[in-house]
XYZ file of C-alpha atoms in Angstrom:
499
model
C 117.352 10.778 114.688
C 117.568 11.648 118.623
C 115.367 14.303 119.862
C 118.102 15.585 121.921
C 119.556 16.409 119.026
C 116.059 18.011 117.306
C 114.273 19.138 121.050
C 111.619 21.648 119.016
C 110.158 18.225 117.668
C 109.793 17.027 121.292
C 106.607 18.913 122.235
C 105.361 17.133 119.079
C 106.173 13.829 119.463
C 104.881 13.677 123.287
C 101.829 12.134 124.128
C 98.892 14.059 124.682
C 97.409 13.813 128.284
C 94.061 13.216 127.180
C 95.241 9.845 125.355
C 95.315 8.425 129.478
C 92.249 6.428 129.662
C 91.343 8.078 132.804
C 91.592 12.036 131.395
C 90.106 10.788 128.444
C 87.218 9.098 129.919
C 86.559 12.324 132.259
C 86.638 14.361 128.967
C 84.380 12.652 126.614
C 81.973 12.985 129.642
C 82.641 16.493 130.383
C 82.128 17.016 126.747
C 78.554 14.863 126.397
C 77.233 17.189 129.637
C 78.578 20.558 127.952
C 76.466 19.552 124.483
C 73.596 18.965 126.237
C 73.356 22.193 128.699
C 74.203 23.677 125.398
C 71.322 23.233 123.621
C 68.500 24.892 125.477
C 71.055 28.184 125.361
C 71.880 27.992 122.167
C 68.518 27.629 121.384
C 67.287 30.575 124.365
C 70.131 32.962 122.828
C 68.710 32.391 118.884
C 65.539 33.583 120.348
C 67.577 36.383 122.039
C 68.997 37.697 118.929
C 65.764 37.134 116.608
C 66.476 34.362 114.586
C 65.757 30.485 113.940
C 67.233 27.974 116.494
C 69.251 26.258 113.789
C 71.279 29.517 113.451
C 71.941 29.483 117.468
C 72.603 25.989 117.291
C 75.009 25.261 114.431
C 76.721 28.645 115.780
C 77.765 26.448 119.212
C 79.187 23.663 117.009
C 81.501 25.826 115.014
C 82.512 27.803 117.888
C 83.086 24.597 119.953
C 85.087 22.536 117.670
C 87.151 25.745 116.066
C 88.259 27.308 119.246
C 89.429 23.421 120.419
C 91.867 24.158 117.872
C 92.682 27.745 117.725
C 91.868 29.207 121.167
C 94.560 29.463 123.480
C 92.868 28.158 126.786
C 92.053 24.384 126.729
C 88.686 23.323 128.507
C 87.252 26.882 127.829
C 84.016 26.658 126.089
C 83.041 28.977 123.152
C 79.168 28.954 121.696
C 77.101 31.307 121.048
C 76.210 33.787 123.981
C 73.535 35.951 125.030
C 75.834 39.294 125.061
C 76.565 38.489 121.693
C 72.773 38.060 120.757
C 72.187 41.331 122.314
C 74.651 43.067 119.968
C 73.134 42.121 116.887
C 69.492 41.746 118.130
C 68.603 45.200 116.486
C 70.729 44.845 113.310
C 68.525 41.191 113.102
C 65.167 43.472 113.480
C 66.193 46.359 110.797
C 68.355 44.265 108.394
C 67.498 40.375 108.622
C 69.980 37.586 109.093
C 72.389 38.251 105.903
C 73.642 41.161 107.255
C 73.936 39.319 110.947
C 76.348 36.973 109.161
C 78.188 39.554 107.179
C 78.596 41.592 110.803
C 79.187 37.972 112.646
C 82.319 37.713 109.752
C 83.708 41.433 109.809
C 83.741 41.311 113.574
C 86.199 37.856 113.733
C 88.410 39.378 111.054
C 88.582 42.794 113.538
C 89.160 40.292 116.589
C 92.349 38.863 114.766
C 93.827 42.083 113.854
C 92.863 43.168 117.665
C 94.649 39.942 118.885
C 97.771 41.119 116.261
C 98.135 44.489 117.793
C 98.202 42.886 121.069
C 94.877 43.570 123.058
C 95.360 40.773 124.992
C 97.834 42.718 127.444
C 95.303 44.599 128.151
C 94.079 42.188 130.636
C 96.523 43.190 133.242
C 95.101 46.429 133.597
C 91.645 44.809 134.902
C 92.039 44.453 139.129
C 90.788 41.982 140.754
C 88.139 43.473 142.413
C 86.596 43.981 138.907
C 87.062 40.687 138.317
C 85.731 39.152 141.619
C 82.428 41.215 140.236
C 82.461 39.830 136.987
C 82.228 36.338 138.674
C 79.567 37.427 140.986
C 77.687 39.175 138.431
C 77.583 35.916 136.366
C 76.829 33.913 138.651
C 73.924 35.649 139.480
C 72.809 35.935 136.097
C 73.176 32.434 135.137
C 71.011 31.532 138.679
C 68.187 34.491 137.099
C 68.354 32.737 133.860
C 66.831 29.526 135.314
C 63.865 31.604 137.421
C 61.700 31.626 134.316
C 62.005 27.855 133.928
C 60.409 27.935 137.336
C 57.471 29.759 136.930
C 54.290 29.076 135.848
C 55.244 25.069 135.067
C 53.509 22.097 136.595
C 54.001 21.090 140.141
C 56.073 18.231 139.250
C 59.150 20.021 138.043
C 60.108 21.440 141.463
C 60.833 17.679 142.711
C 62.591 16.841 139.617
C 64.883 19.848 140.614
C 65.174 19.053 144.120
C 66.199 15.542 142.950
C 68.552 16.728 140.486
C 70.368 19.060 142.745
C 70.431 16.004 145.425
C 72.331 13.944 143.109
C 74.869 16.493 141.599
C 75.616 17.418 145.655
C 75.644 14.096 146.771
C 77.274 11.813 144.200
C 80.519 13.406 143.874
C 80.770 12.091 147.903
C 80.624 8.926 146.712
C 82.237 8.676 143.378
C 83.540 11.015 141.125
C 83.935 8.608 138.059
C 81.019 9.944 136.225
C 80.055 13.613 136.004
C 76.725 13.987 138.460
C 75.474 16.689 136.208
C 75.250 13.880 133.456
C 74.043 11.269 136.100
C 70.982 13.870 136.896
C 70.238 14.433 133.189
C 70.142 10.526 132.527
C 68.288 9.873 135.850
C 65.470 12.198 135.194
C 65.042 11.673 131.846
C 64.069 8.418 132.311
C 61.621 8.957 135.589
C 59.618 11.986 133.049
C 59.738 9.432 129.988
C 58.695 6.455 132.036
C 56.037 8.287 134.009
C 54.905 10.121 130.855
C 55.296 13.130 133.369
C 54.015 16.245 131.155
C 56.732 18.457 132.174
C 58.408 21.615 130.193
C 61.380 19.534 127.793
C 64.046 20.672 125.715
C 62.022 19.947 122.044
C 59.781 22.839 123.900
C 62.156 25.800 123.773
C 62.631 25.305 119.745
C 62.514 23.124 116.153
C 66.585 21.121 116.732
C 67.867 21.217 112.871
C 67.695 18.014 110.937
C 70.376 18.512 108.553
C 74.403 19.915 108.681
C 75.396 23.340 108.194
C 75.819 24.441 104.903
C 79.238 26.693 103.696
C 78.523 30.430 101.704
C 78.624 33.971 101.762
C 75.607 36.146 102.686
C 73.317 37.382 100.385
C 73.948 41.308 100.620
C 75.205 43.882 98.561
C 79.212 44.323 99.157
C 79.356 47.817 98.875
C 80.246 51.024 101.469
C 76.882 51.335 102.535
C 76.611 47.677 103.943
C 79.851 47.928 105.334
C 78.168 51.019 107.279
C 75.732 49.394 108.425
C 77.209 45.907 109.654
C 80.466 47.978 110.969
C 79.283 49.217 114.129
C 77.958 46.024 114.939
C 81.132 44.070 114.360
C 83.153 46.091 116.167
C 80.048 45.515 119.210
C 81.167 41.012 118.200
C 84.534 42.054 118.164
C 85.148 43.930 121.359
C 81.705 42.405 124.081
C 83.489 38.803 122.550
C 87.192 39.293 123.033
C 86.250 40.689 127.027
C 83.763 37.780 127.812
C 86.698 35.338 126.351
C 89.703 36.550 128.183
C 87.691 37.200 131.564
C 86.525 33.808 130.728
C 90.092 32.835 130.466
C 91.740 34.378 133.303
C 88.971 33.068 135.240
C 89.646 29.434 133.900
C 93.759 30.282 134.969
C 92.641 30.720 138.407
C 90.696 27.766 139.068
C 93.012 25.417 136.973
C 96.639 26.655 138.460
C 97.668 27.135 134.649
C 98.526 29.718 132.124
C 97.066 30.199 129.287
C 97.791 32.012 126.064
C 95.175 34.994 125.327
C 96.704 36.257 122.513
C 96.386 33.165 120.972
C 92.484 32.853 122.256
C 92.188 36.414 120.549
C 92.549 35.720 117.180
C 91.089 31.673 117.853
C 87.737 33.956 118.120
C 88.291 35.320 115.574
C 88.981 32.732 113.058
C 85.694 31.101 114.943
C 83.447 33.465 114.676
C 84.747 33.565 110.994
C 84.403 29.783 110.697
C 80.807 30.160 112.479
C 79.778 33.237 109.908
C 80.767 30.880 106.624
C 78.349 28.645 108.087
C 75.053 31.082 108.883
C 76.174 31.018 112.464
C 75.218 33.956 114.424
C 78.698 34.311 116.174
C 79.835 33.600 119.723
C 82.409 33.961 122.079
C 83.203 32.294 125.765
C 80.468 30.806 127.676
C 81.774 30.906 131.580
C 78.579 29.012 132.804
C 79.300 26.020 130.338
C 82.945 26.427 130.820
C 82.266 25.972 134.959
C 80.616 23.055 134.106
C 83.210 21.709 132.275
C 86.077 22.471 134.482
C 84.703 22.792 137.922
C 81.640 20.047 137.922
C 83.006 17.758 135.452
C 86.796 18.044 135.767
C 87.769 18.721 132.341
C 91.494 20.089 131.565
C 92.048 19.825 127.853
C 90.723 20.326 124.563
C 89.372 17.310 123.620
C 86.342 17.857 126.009
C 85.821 21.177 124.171
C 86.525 19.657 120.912
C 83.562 17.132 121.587
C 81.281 18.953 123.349
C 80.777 20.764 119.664
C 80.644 16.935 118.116
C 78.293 15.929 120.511
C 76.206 19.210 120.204
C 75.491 18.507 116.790
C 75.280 14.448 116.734
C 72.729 15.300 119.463
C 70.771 18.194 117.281
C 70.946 16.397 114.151
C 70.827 12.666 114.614
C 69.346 12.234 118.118
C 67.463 15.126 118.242
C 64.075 12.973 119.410
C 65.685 11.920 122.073
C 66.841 15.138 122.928
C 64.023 16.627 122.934
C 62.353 14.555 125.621
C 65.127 15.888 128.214
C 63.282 17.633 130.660
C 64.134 21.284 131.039
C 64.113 20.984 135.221
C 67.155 18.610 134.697
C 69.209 21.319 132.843
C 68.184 23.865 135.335
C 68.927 21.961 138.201
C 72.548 21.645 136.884
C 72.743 25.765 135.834
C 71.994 26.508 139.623
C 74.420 24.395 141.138
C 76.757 26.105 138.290
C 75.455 29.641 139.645
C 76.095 29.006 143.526
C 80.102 27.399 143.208
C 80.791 30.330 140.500
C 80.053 32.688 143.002
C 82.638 34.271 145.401
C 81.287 33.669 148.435
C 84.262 34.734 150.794
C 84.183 38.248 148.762
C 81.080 39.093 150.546
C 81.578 37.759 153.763
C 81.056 39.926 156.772
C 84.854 39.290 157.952
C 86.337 39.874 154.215
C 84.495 42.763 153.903
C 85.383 44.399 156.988
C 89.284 44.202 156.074
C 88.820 45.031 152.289
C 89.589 49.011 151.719
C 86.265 50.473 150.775
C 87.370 51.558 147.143
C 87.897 47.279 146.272
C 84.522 47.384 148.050
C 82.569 50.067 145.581
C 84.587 48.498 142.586
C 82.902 45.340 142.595
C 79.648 46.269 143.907
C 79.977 48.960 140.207
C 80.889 45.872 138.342
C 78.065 43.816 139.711
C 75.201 46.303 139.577
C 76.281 47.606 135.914
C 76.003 43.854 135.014
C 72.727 42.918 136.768
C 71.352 46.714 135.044
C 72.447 45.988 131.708
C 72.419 42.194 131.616
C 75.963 42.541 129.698
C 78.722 41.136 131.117
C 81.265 43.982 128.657
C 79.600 46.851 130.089
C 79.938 45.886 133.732
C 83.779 44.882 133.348
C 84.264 48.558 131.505
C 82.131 50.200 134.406
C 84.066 48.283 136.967
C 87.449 49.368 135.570
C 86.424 52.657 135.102
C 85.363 52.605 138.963
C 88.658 51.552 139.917
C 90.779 54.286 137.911
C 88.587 56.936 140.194
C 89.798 54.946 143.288
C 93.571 54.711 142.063
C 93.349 58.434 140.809
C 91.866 59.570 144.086
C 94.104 57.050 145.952
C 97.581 58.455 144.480
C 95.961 62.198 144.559
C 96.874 62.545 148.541
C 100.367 60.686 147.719
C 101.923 63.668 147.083
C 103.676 65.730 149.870
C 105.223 68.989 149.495
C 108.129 69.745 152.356
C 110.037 73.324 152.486
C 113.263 74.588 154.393
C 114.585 78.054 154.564
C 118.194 78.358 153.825
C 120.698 79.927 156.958
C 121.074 83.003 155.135
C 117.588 83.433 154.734
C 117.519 84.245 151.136
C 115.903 80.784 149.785
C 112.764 78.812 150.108
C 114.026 75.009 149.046
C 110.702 73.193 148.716
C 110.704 69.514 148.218
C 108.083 67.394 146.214
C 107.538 63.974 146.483
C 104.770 61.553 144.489
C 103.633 61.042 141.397
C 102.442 64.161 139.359
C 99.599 63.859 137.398
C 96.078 64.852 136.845
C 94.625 64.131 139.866
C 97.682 65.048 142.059
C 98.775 68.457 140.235
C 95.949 70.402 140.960
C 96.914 71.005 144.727
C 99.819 71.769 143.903
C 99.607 74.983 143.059
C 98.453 75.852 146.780
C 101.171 73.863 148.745
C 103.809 77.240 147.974
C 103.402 80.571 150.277
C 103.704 82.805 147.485
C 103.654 85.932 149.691
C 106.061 85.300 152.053
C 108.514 83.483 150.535
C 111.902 85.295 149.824
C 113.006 86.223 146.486
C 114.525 83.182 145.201
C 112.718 79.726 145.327
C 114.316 75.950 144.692
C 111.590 73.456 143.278
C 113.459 70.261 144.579
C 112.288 67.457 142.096
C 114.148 64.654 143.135
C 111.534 62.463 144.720
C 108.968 63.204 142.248
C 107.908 61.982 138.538
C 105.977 64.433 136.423
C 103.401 62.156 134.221
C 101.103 64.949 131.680
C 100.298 67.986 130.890
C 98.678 69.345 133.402
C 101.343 68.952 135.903
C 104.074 70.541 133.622
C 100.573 73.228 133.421
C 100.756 73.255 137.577
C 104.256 73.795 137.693
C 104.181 76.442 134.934
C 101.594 77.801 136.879
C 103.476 78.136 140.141
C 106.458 79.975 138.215
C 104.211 82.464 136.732
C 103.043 83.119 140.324
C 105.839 83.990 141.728
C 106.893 86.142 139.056
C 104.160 88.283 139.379
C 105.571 88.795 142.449
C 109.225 89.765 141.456
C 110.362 86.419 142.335
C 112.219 83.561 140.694
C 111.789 80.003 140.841
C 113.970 76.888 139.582
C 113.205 73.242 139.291
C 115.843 71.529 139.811
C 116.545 67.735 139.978
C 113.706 66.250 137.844
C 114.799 62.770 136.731
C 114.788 62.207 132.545
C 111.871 61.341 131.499
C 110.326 64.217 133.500
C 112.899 66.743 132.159
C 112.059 65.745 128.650
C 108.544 66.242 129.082
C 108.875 69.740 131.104
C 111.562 70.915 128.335
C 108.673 69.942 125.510
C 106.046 71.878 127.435
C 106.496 74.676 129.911
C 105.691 77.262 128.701
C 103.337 76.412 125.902
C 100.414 75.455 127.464
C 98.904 79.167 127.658
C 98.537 79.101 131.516
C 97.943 82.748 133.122
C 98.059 83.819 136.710
């Protein structure tokens, strides 16, 4: 049977690129690294959220290895996240962890009938300003997250970190055939267990699990008065983890030159998160600091280093989990920073940039970036940061539109001529641009260079008529394009607007 014949079954019969010894040695490495910065999050968030490690833990295997399959950008890591533990923190405190896993598996079924109804357009309505504060505002948390592991810990740790950071800047000059972050991690490792150095390790941040996840249901009553409670808090999975993922994504597009498919990533977090809920998981979504070091410090591309990064994750947890536990904790940080610092924009806030960026791109991101650093949620920034830039593009097209008259030769009518978009922000000058008083009897509203968006321009144009009535006059609008017509034809008139 020729494929030319059959070319649908060509995309499955290719080879994948990660079957090419060198992509596939790059990620099983990028993979190995991801596991292991994993584990003192996963671990960090379970604490986060207020329950046992294992529940953190398992949560980043499920989410890993599920969204390798289902999501819709390769190389993007999913786990679980702090925003994510800060969502159901409070229904943990009030309710306990049945209820978390109920809300973890009501708010992956609402992501996949989000992703049906098509939320991931959405994304094209976030500029890039918001999302050059997004980054920014990451990066800077990520870099804040490691302070603590900095503080109050024996002097030793600070030249472990200065060592690590040495290596992961200076190996990659030299060769790139192994992942520096994992070179660090290895390196040090060895020095603290070798010097019996008594230095802050991974086994200190929390208990690693000794057995596999088990499948079932939560214990909780299914009736109307669970689903009350757990609802609000699913829809808080649902939305905070289908923003992180497709920021996460788009971000990911950037870096990588390629597309990616979000409404496909939509419902893959969904059926995770459902995957991770059957399990006791406490839910996820994508993790942009362990993605960057996937893709940007350990060249990953596809989803085989996603894929293992949730094998390795639990091998590590489960099997190794001794050894794991003697990792020291100024290793992991070391790599986090450098994660922080090439995450972050720098040319966004240099002097030169900033001087030829208009002022409103300016505020956006600076909005984004303080709501962020305020709330320590990465959802709340993007939504004040987009909210920020619909006052700039309101007040922006506001002063678009112009208002022109003529006086006919005979001297009997006014012809004014509007141009711009009509809307909210724009109508409510409108109503002073006309000379009322001393205009003649009859007035021409010339429409042709105009659009008339809502209400309360078909209001400011009613408005205007009534106006000039009062005065004896008449007025006609003439020329309005279809869409505009319909709209005036549906409303003047009803909208109750007096002189």
């Amino acid at each position: 049977m020729s494929s030319a014949l059959f070319p649908a079954l060509r995309p499955r019969l290719s080879r994948p690129s990660w079957l090419a010894p060198k992509v596939f040695r790059t990620e099983v490495l990028a993979g190995l690294v991801v596991a292991l910065a994993l584990i003192p999050e996963a671990i960090s968030f379970s604490i986060l959220a207020g329950v046992d490690p294992t529940v953190g833990l398992f949560a980043s295997f499920t989410m890993a290895v599920t969204i390798a399959v289902c999501g819709g950008r390769p190389a993007m890591i999913s786990a679980a996240t702090g925003a994510i533990a800060l969502v159901v923190a409070p229904l943990v405190r009030e309710h306990g962890l049945d209820h978390l896993i109920a809300a973890v598996l009501l708010g992956g079924l609402l992501q996949v009938i989000l992703a049906a109804l098509g939320v991931a357009r959405l994304m094209r309505f976030i500029p890039r300003s918001v999302m050059v504060g997004f980054v920014n505002a990451l990066a800077i948390l990520i870099f804040a997250a490691q302070v603590p592991h900095l503080l109050g810990v024996p002097w030793l740790v600070y030249p472990l970190v200065a060592v690590a950071l040495a290596i992961m800047v200076g190996l990659p000059r030299l060769t790139r055939a192994v992942p520096a972050p994992l070179v660090a991690i290895v390196v040090l490792t060895v020095v603290t267990v070798v010097a019996h150095a008594g230095v802050p390790t991974v086994g200190d941040e929390g208990a690693l699990p000794d057995s596999l996840p088990i499948l079932g249901l939560p214990q909780i009553p299914w009736t109307l008065d669970t689903l009350a409670v757990i609802a609000p808090y699913a829809l808080g999975i649902a939305l905070v983890g289908l923003l992180e993922s497709l920021m996460t994504a788009k971000l990911v597009d950037d870096i990588t030159d390629t597309p990616s498919n979000k409404t496909r990533e939509s419902w893959g977090q969904g059926v995770a998160n459902i995957v991770t809920g059957l399990f006791g998981g406490m839910g996820g979504c994508a993790m942009i600091g362990q993605t960057m070091i996937n893709v940007k410090a350990s060249g990953a591309r596809t989803r085989l280093s996603t894929f293992l990064a949730g094998v390795f994750l639990l091998i590590l947890v489960v099997v190794l989990g001794d050894v794991v536990a003697v990792i020291p904790m100024a290793a992991l940080v070391a790599v986090m920073m450098v994660v922080a610092v090439s995450t972050f924009d720098w040319h966004s806030v240099a002097p030169a940039t900033l001087r030829r960026m208009p002022y409103g791109e300016t505020i956006v991101m600076v909005v984004t970036v303080v709501m962020t650093l305020a709330t320590g949620n990465l959802a709340v920034g993007v939504v004040a940061g987009v909210l920020a830039a619909m006052v700039v593009f309101a007040r922006r097209v506001a002063h678009l539109v112009t208002v022109t008259s003529v006086l006919d030769a005979d001297g009997t009518t006014r012809v004014y001529s509007v141009r711009g978009a009509l809307f909210f922000a724009s109508s409510n000058d409108l109503v002073h641009q006309f000379d009322y008083v001393n205009d003649p009897d009859r007035v021409v509203i010339d429409m042709t260079h105009a659009h008339v968006w809502d209400a309360s321009s078909v209001a400011a144009l009613d408005a205007i008529g009534q106006k000039y009535a009062t005065r004896g006059k008449t007025v006609e609008i003439v020329e309005l394009n279809q869409p505009s017509a319909r709209l005036h034809g549906t409303l003047a008139g009803r909208l109750g607007v007096g002189d």
